[in-house]
Every structure is written in C-alpha cells, then in structure tokens.
Amino acid sequence: MKKTFCGYISIVGKPNVGKSTLINTILDKKISITSRKSQTTRNNILGVKTDEAHQMIFLDTPGIHMQAKKTLNKVLNHSALSVIEDSDLVLFLIQRASLQEQDREVLQKIIDTKANAICVFNKVDQVQNKNELLPIIQEIDAQYSFLDYVPISALKNEGIDDLLGCIKQALPENNHLYPAEAEEKEMPDNFFISELVREKIIRSLGDELPHETYVVVETKAMEEKMLSIGVIIYVARDSQKSIVIGHQGSNLKRIGQQTRLELEKMLNKKVMLKTFVKVNKNWNNDAQYLSSLGVGSNHDSS
Ligand SMILES: Nc1nc2c(ncn2[C@@H]2O[C@H](COP(=O)(O)OP(=O)(O)OP(=O)(O)O)[C@@H](O)[C@H]2O)c(=O)[nH]1
Ligand SMILES: [Mg+2]
C-alpha cells in the first residue's frame, strides 16, 4: 500500500499580513475575502488541497489582535487561537522584514502551545534586500525551533512551491479525510456570497464602518439560466445606513455591481442581485448574537 499523508494546517498572524491571500493562492481560487483593512476575515475558513499522496487541509483564521476590547474582536481572537492547538501544523505569517509587538504576541502563543510550525515571511516582493530577513530569523530562532523559514509573496505567487514542499514534509501519515471532489464547488454557498458582499463593502467604504456590518443572504434561486439573489446588509446605526447607501444610492449600487460581476465571472452565468440595508443596533457587542451568526466559529455550508 502506498503511504498517504494528511493534516490540518492553520495560517495565523496579526491582522493584514496576507493570510487570506495566501490560502487563495495555494488553492488557486478565491475562498477567502481579502482587503487592505485589518480584521477582514471573521470565520475560520477551510480549503482542501490534494496532491497525490498529500492532502493539506488549510484553515484561514481571523488576524490575532491582542488589544481586543469589543466582543467581536474577542470572539475572533478566541477562534484564531483555538485552532493553533488543533492543527497538525501552523504557518506563522509575518510580513516584510519586520517583527512587531503584535507578531511577538502571536509568536508567544505558538511557543506556549509548542505547535509544529513553519515561519513564513510574506510580502517579500516589498523587501529590497533579502538579507534584512536574517536578523529577524535569528531573533525568532533563539526563541523557538520552527521547522523552516520560508520567504514568499502570496500576492505575486512567489515561493509558494517551496512552502508547499516544506508543508508536505511536515504532514503526518494519515488517510485522506476529504474525497478529491470536495475541492470542486459549483454553486457558491450563502456564506461565500455574503463574504463577497462584505469584501466589496470593506474595500469601498471608510475604515471604521466595515467592521460594523454583516451580510445575510435572504433568497437564492436558480432561475432560467440566471442566479437570482437577495441580500440584506445590516449596520449598527442609522448614520451608517446612509454611508452604505451613499449619495443617491451610489455606494450600494457599486457594491452590488462589483459583487454581481465577480459572481458572474465565477459562475459563467447571469446573476441578478438585490441589496437591502437594515439597522440593527449594537450587534457587534452582542456575543450570543454573534455566535448565532456563526461569527468566530467554523462555519457550516448553507
Ligand atoms: N505586496 C504584497 N501585498 C500582499 C501580499 N499578500 C497580501 N497582500 C496584501 O495585503 C493586504 C491584506 O491581505 P489579506 O489576505 O486580506 O490579509 P489577512 O491576513 O487575511 O487579514 P485579516 O483577515 O484582516 O487578518 C491585501 O491588500 C493584500 O492584497 C504580498 O505577498 N505582497
Ligand atoms: Mg483574512
């Protein structure tokens, strides 16, 4: 019998280091939304890559943020930290040639859990002289023995094959948990559609607002050659409702259009998308409400 290898690999790091970009690049498709703003990812998002004998089950996590005050941020941190313990391998992401306080805090969690881990330097396309990485590697190596140090650019798809090679070396011998076809997803589930809308909101609106929104898919129907979808964007205050809608509906129109175009390209099908904006006060401080939405937990597909 040929040996098979399989394991859970979690991608952790401070907000905005490129965790979601990395998982999308590895899987060669978009499964997790990304943006320039911190704390874009809310759930642990799972993607599977099988390469002959090796099956890698990746978990994208919300950026770990130690100064969490709001309940939402606490829930996000908890879910990111708990996966470290449950993983066979952890990818610790840092960016460029810098190790900041927030990175050190995440590093400390890895040290505490004694996780099997690879240290990944992302965004090296923005590092002129790769020697700048050496003192950081020395500093980290003095604190913990990582299996490898791998420089990559998730955005430019550089160093990814090297990284995959290191990951495969670290996978435990195990039967594959997912059938190969689990990797193909035809109809996007409600979670993915709502994430796509949230990505467009985050990318096009102000810095604070995006974290005060959540999106629910109300209706989804395959009509004759056309996918028809209705979504509700919830915000925490009336003033935010006006921001999301914009002057004469311009923002909402743009958000809807960008989402629709991306879905059409993915599905190769016409999409009709209706968007509504509603106010739900203080939602992001209500932990019970958050968990009912699945925020901060592994989501089930709809
Ligand atoms: N130049 C460069 N930019 C990158 C690279 N990887 C990611 N980015 C950018 O960094 C920003 C953050 O990327 P995300 O993938 O959303 O980061 P994240 O770690 O998932 O962020 P949170 O979910 O908020 O914790 C985006 O604007 C990406 O395009 C890279 O290799 N090089
Ligand atoms: Mg992310």
CSV table of C-alpha atoms and ligand atoms in Angstrom, one decimal:
chain,number,residue,atom,x,y,z
A,1,MET,CA,0.0,0.0,0.0
A,2,LYS,CA,1.2,3.5,-0.9
A,3,LYS,CA,1.7,5.8,2.1
A,4,THR,CA,-0.7,8.7,2.4
A,5,PHE,CA,-0.3,11.9,4.4
A,6,CYS,CA,-3.0,14.3,5.6
A,7,GLY,CA,-3.2,17.1,8.2
A,8,TYR,CA,-4.8,20.3,9.3
A,9,ILE,CA,-2.7,23.4,8.7
A,10,SER,CA,-3.7,26.7,10.2
A,11,ILE,CA,-2.5,30.1,9.0
A,12,VAL,CA,-2.0,32.5,11.8
A,13,GLY,CA,-0.7,36.0,12.2
A,14,LYS,CA,-1.6,39.6,13.1
A,15,PRO,CA,-4.3,41.3,11.1
A,16,ASN,CA,-3.5,42.1,7.5
A,17,VAL,CA,-0.3,40.1,7.0
A,18,GLY,CA,-1.8,38.3,4.0
A,19,LYS,CA,-3.3,35.1,5.5
A,20,SER,CA,-6.4,35.0,3.2
A,21,THR,CA,-4.3,36.0,0.2
A,22,LEU,CA,-2.1,33.0,0.9
A,23,ILE,CA,-4.9,30.5,1.2
A,24,ASN,CA,-6.4,31.8,-2.1
A,25,THR,CA,-3.0,31.5,-3.9
A,26,ILE,CA,-2.4,28.0,-2.6
A,27,LEU,CA,-5.8,26.8,-3.6
A,28,ASP,CA,-5.6,28.8,-6.8
A,29,LYS,CA,-9.1,30.2,-6.3
A,30,LYS,CA,-10.8,32.6,-4.1
A,31,ILE,CA,-12.2,31.1,-1.0
A,32,SER,CA,-11.5,33.8,1.5
A,33,ILE,CA,-12.0,37.5,1.1
A,34,THR,CA,-9.1,40.0,1.4
A,35,SER,CA,-8.7,43.7,1.8
A,36,ARG,CA,-6.2,46.4,2.8
A,37,LYS,CA,-8.1,46.8,6.1
A,38,SER,CA,-7.3,44.9,9.3
A,39,GLN,CA,-9.5,42.0,10.5
A,40,THR,CA,-11.2,41.3,7.3
A,41,THR,CA,-11.6,37.6,8.0
A,42,ARG,CA,-14.2,36.6,10.6
A,43,ASN,CA,-14.5,32.9,10.4
A,44,ASN,CA,-12.1,30.1,10.2
A,45,ILE,CA,-12.3,29.2,6.5
A,46,LEU,CA,-11.3,25.8,5.3
A,47,GLY,CA,-9.8,24.8,2.0
A,48,VAL,CA,-8.5,21.4,0.9
A,49,LYS,CA,-5.6,20.8,-1.5
A,50,THR,CA,-4.8,17.2,-2.5
A,51,ASP,CA,-1.5,16.5,-4.4
A,52,GLU,CA,-1.3,12.7,-5.0
A,53,ALA,CA,-0.2,11.2,-1.6
A,54,HIS,CA,-0.6,14.5,0.3
A,55,GLN,CA,-3.8,16.1,1.5
A,56,MET,CA,-3.5,19.5,3.1
A,57,ILE,CA,-6.5,20.9,4.9
A,58,PHE,CA,-5.9,24.7,5.3
A,59,LEU,CA,-7.6,26.9,7.8
A,60,ASP,CA,-7.6,30.6,7.3
A,61,THR,CA,-8.1,32.5,10.6
A,62,PRO,CA,-9.0,36.0,11.7
A,63,GLY,CA,-6.0,38.1,12.4
A,64,ILE,CA,-5.0,37.9,16.0
A,65,HIS,CA,-5.3,41.2,17.7
A,66,MET,CA,-4.3,41.4,21.4
A,67,GLN,CA,-5.9,44.7,22.4
A,68,ALA,CA,-9.3,43.3,21.8
A,69,LYS,CA,-12.0,45.4,23.5
A,70,LYS,CA,-15.1,44.8,21.6
A,71,THR,CA,-16.8,41.4,21.9
A,72,LEU,CA,-16.5,40.8,18.2
A,73,ASN,CA,-12.7,41.1,18.4
A,74,LYS,CA,-12.5,38.8,21.4
A,75,VAL,CA,-14.6,36.2,19.6
A,76,LEU,CA,-12.3,36.5,16.6
A,77,ASN,CA,-9.2,36.1,18.7
A,78,HIS,CA,-10.5,33.1,20.5
A,79,SER,CA,-11.3,31.3,17.3
A,80,ALA,CA,-7.9,32.1,15.8
A,81,LEU,CA,-6.1,30.9,18.9
A,82,SER,CA,-8.0,27.7,19.5
A,83,VAL,CA,-7.1,26.4,16.0
A,84,ILE,CA,-3.4,26.5,16.8
A,85,GLU,CA,-3.9,23.7,19.3
A,86,ASP,CA,-6.0,21.6,17.0
A,87,SER,CA,-3.7,21.8,14.0
A,88,ASP,CA,-1.0,19.4,12.9
A,89,LEU,CA,1.0,22.3,11.5
A,90,VAL,CA,0.9,26.1,12.0
A,91,LEU,CA,2.0,28.6,9.4
A,92,PHE,CA,3.1,31.7,11.3
A,93,LEU,CA,2.9,34.6,8.9
A,94,ILE,CA,4.8,37.8,9.3
A,95,GLN,CA,5.3,40.5,6.7
A,96,ARG,CA,8.3,42.1,5.0
A,97,ALA,CA,11.4,42.3,7.2
A,98,SER,CA,9.7,43.4,10.4
A,99,LEU,CA,8.8,41.8,13.6
A,100,GLN,CA,6.4,43.9,15.6
A,101,GLU,CA,4.8,43.7,19.0
A,102,GLN,CA,1.7,42.1,17.5
A,103,ASP,CA,3.8,39.5,15.8
A,104,ARG,CA,5.6,38.7,19.0
A,105,GLU,CA,2.3,38.2,20.8
A,106,VAL,CA,1.3,35.6,18.2
A,107,LEU,CA,4.7,34.0,18.4
A,108,GLN,CA,4.2,33.7,22.1
A,109,LYS,CA,1.0,31.7,21.5
A,110,ILE,CA,2.9,29.3,19.3
A,111,ILE,CA,5.6,28.9,21.9
A,112,ASP,CA,3.0,28.3,24.6
A,113,THR,CA,1.3,25.6,22.6
A,114,LYS,CA,4.5,24.0,21.4
A,115,ALA,CA,2.9,23.7,17.9
A,116,ASN,CA,4.7,22.2,14.9
A,117,ALA,CA,5.2,25.4,13.0
A,118,ILE,CA,6.8,27.0,9.9
A,119,CYS,CA,7.7,30.7,9.9
A,120,VAL,CA,6.6,32.4,6.7
A,121,PHE,CA,7.8,35.8,5.6
A,122,ASN,CA,5.1,37.2,3.3
A,123,LYS,CA,5.2,40.3,1.1
A,124,VAL,CA,8.9,39.8,0.3
A,125,ASP,CA,8.1,41.4,-3.1
A,126,GLN,CA,8.4,44.6,-1.0
A,127,VAL,CA,11.8,43.7,0.6
A,128,GLN,CA,14.7,45.1,-1.5
A,129,ASN,CA,17.5,43.2,0.2
A,130,LYS,CA,16.6,39.7,1.4
A,131,ASN,CA,19.5,39.9,3.9
A,132,GLU,CA,17.2,42.1,6.0
A,133,LEU,CA,15.4,38.9,7.0
A,134,LEU,CA,18.4,37.3,8.6
A,135,PRO,CA,18.5,39.2,11.9
A,136,ILE,CA,14.7,38.5,12.3
A,137,ILE,CA,15.2,34.8,11.7
A,138,GLN,CA,18.0,34.8,14.3
A,139,GLU,CA,15.8,36.6,16.8
A,140,ILE,CA,12.9,34.2,16.3
A,141,ASP,CA,15.1,31.1,16.1
A,142,ALA,CA,16.5,32.0,19.6
A,143,GLN,CA,13.0,31.7,21.0
A,144,TYR,CA,11.5,28.7,19.2
A,145,SER,CA,12.5,26.0,16.8
A,146,PHE,CA,10.5,26.4,13.7
A,147,LEU,CA,10.7,23.6,11.1
A,148,ASP,CA,11.6,26.1,8.4
A,149,TYR,CA,11.8,29.8,7.4
A,150,VAL,CA,10.2,30.5,4.1
A,151,PRO,CA,10.1,33.8,2.2
A,152,ILE,CA,7.1,34.2,-0.1
A,153,SER,CA,4.9,36.6,-1.9
A,154,ALA,CA,1.3,35.4,-1.6
A,155,LEU,CA,0.2,38.1,-4.0
A,156,LYS,CA,2.8,37.5,-6.7
A,157,ASN,CA,2.8,33.7,-6.2
A,158,GLU,CA,6.5,33.6,-5.4
A,159,GLY,CA,8.0,30.9,-3.1
A,160,ILE,CA,4.7,29.1,-2.9
A,161,ASP,CA,6.1,25.8,-4.3
A,162,ASP,CA,8.9,25.9,-1.7
A,163,LEU,CA,6.4,26.5,1.0
A,164,LEU,CA,4.2,23.6,-0.2
A,165,GLY,CA,7.3,21.3,-0.2
A,166,CYS,CA,8.0,22.2,3.4
A,167,ILE,CA,4.4,21.7,4.4
A,168,LYS,CA,4.3,18.2,2.8
A,169,GLN,CA,7.4,17.2,4.7
A,170,ALA,CA,5.7,18.1,7.9
A,171,LEU,CA,2.4,16.3,7.3
A,172,PRO,CA,1.7,13.2,9.4
A,173,GLU,CA,1.0,9.9,7.8
A,174,ASN,CA,-2.8,9.6,7.7
A,175,ASN,CA,-5.6,8.6,5.5
A,176,HIS,CA,-7.2,11.4,3.4
A,177,LEU,CA,-10.2,12.9,5.1
A,178,TYR,CA,-11.8,14.5,2.1
A,179,PRO,CA,-12.6,13.0,-1.2
A,180,ALA,CA,-10.9,14.7,-4.1
A,181,GLU,CA,-14.2,16.1,-5.5
A,182,ALA,CA,-14.7,18.0,-2.2
A,183,GLU,CA,-12.4,20.6,-3.7
A,184,GLU,CA,-14.7,21.5,-6.5
A,185,LYS,CA,-17.5,23.8,-5.5
A,186,GLU,CA,-20.1,24.8,-8.1
A,187,MET,CA,-22.8,26.9,-6.6
A,188,PRO,CA,-21.4,29.3,-4.1
A,189,ASP,CA,-22.9,28.9,-0.7
A,190,ASN,CA,-24.7,31.6,1.2
A,191,PHE,CA,-21.6,32.1,3.3
A,192,PHE,CA,-19.4,32.8,0.4
A,193,ILE,CA,-21.9,35.2,-1.2
A,194,SER,CA,-22.3,37.2,2.0
A,195,GLU,CA,-18.5,37.3,2.3
A,196,LEU,CA,-18.1,38.6,-1.2
A,197,VAL,CA,-20.6,41.4,-0.4
A,198,ARG,CA,-18.7,42.2,2.8
A,199,GLU,CA,-15.4,42.3,0.8
A,200,LYS,CA,-16.9,45.0,-1.5
A,201,ILE,CA,-18.1,47.0,1.4
A,202,ILE,CA,-14.8,46.8,3.2
A,203,ARG,CA,-12.9,47.7,0.1
A,204,SER,CA,-15.0,50.7,-0.9
A,205,LEU,CA,-16.1,52.3,2.4
A,206,GLY,CA,-14.4,54.1,5.3
A,207,ASP,CA,-12.1,52.5,7.8
A,208,GLU,CA,-14.5,52.0,10.8
A,209,LEU,CA,-17.7,51.1,9.2
A,210,PRO,CA,-16.9,47.8,7.6
A,211,HIS,CA,-16.5,46.1,11.0
A,212,GLU,CA,-19.9,47.2,11.9
A,213,THR,CA,-21.6,45.4,9.1
A,214,TYR,CA,-22.7,41.9,8.5
A,215,VAL,CA,-24.5,40.4,5.5
A,216,VAL,CA,-27.2,37.8,5.3
A,217,VAL,CA,-28.4,36.1,2.1
A,218,GLU,CA,-32.2,36.1,2.2
A,219,THR,CA,-33.1,34.5,-1.0
A,220,LYS,CA,-31.2,32.5,-3.6
A,221,ALA,CA,-32.8,30.9,-6.6
A,222,MET,CA,-31.7,29.4,-9.9
A,223,GLU,CA,-34.0,30.7,-12.5
A,224,GLU,CA,-33.8,30.1,-16.2
A,225,LYS,CA,-30.0,30.4,-16.8
A,226,MET,CA,-29.9,33.0,-14.1
A,227,LEU,CA,-29.0,33.1,-10.5
A,228,SER,CA,-31.2,35.4,-8.5
A,229,ILE,CA,-30.0,36.6,-5.1
A,230,GLY,CA,-31.3,38.9,-2.4
A,231,VAL,CA,-29.0,40.1,0.4
A,232,ILE,CA,-29.5,42.2,3.5
A,233,ILE,CA,-26.6,44.4,4.8
A,234,TYR,CA,-27.0,45.0,8.5
A,235,VAL,CA,-25.4,48.1,10.1
A,236,ALA,CA,-25.3,49.2,13.7
A,237,ARG,CA,-26.6,52.8,13.3
A,238,ASP,CA,-28.8,55.0,11.1
A,239,SER,CA,-25.9,57.1,10.1
A,240,GLN,CA,-24.1,54.0,8.8
A,241,LYS,CA,-27.1,53.1,6.7
A,242,SER,CA,-26.7,56.4,4.8
A,243,ILE,CA,-23.0,55.7,4.3
A,244,VAL,CA,-23.6,52.3,2.9
A,245,ILE,CA,-26.3,53.6,0.6
A,246,GLY,CA,-24.4,56.7,-0.4
A,247,HIS,CA,-25.5,59.7,-2.4
A,248,GLN,CA,-28.5,58.7,-4.5
A,249,GLY,CA,-27.6,55.1,-3.8
A,250,SER,CA,-24.2,55.3,-5.4
A,251,ASN,CA,-22.3,53.2,-2.9
A,252,LEU,CA,-24.8,50.5,-2.6
A,253,LYS,CA,-25.0,50.4,-6.4
A,254,ARG,CA,-21.3,50.0,-6.7
A,255,ILE,CA,-21.1,47.3,-4.0
A,256,GLY,CA,-23.9,45.4,-5.7
A,257,GLN,CA,-22.4,45.7,-9.2
A,258,GLN,CA,-18.9,44.6,-8.1
A,259,THR,CA,-20.3,41.5,-6.3
A,260,ARG,CA,-22.5,40.7,-9.3
A,261,LEU,CA,-19.7,40.9,-11.8
A,262,GLU,CA,-17.4,38.7,-9.7
A,263,LEU,CA,-20.1,36.1,-9.2
A,264,GLU,CA,-20.9,36.1,-12.9
A,265,LYS,CA,-17.3,35.6,-13.8
A,266,MET,CA,-17.0,32.7,-11.3
A,267,LEU,CA,-20.2,31.0,-12.4
A,268,ASN,CA,-20.2,32.0,-16.1
A,269,LYS,CA,-23.8,32.8,-15.6
A,270,LYS,CA,-26.0,35.9,-15.4
A,271,VAL,CA,-26.6,37.0,-11.8
A,272,MET,CA,-29.4,39.2,-10.5
A,273,LEU,CA,-28.6,40.7,-7.1
A,274,LYS,CA,-30.9,42.7,-4.9
A,275,THR,CA,-29.4,44.5,-1.9
A,276,PHE,CA,-31.2,46.0,1.1
A,277,VAL,CA,-29.7,47.9,4.1
A,278,LYS,CA,-31.2,47.5,7.6
A,279,VAL,CA,-30.2,48.8,11.0
A,280,ASN,CA,-29.6,46.5,14.0
A,281,LYS,CA,-28.2,48.5,16.9
A,282,ASN,CA,-25.1,47.3,18.9
A,283,TRP,CA,-24.9,44.0,17.1
A,284,ASN,CA,-21.2,43.8,17.4
A,285,ASN,CA,-21.2,43.8,21.2
A,286,ASP,CA,-23.7,41.0,21.5
A,287,ALA,CA,-21.8,37.7,21.8
A,288,GLN,CA,-24.8,35.5,21.7
A,289,TYR,CA,-26.0,37.2,18.6
A,290,LEU,CA,-22.6,36.7,17.0
A,291,SER,CA,-22.4,33.1,17.7
A,292,SER,CA,-25.9,32.7,16.2
A,293,LEU,CA,-24.5,34.1,13.1
A,294,GLY,CA,-21.6,31.7,13.2
A,295,VAL,CA,-19.1,34.5,13.6
A,296,GLY,CA,-15.9,33.2,15.1
A,297,SER,CA,-16.7,29.5,14.7
A,298,ASN,CA,-16.1,27.1,11.9
A,299,HIS,CA,-19.0,27.8,9.5
A,300,ASP,CA,-21.2,25.0,8.1
A,301,SER,CA,-22.1,25.4,4.5
A,302,SER,CA,-25.6,26.7,3.9
B,1,LIG,N1,2.7,43.4,-1.8
B,1,LIG,C1,2.0,42.4,-1.3
B,1,LIG,N2,0.8,42.6,-0.7
B,1,LIG,C2,0.2,41.5,-0.2
B,1,LIG,C3,0.8,40.2,-0.2
B,1,LIG,N3,-0.1,39.3,0.3
B,1,LIG,C4,-1.2,40.0,0.7
B,1,LIG,N4,-1.0,41.4,0.4
B,1,LIG,C5,-2.0,42.5,0.6
B,1,LIG,O1,-2.1,42.7,2.0
B,1,LIG,C6,-3.5,43.0,2.3
B,1,LIG,C7,-4.1,42.1,3.4
B,1,LIG,O2,-4.2,40.8,2.8
B,1,LIG,P1,-5.3,39.8,3.5
B,1,LIG,O3,-5.0,38.5,2.8
B,1,LIG,O4,-6.7,40.3,3.5
B,1,LIG,O5,-4.7,39.7,5.0
B,1,LIG,P2,-5.2,38.9,6.2
B,1,LIG,O6,-4.0,38.4,7.0
B,1,LIG,O7,-6.2,37.8,5.8
B,1,LIG,O8,-6.0,40.0,7.0
B,1,LIG,P3,-7.2,39.8,8.2
B,1,LIG,O9,-8.2,38.8,7.6
B,1,LIG,O10,-7.7,41.1,8.3
B,1,LIG,O11,-6.5,39.3,9.4
B,1,LIG,C8,-4.3,43.0,1.0
B,1,LIG,O12,-4.3,44.3,0.5
B,1,LIG,C9,-3.4,42.1,0.1
B,1,LIG,O13,-3.5,42.3,-1.3
B,1,LIG,C10,2.1,40.0,-0.8
B,1,LIG,O14,2.7,39.0,-0.9
B,1,LIG,N5,2.7,41.2,-1.3
B,2,MG,MG,-8.1,37.4,6.2
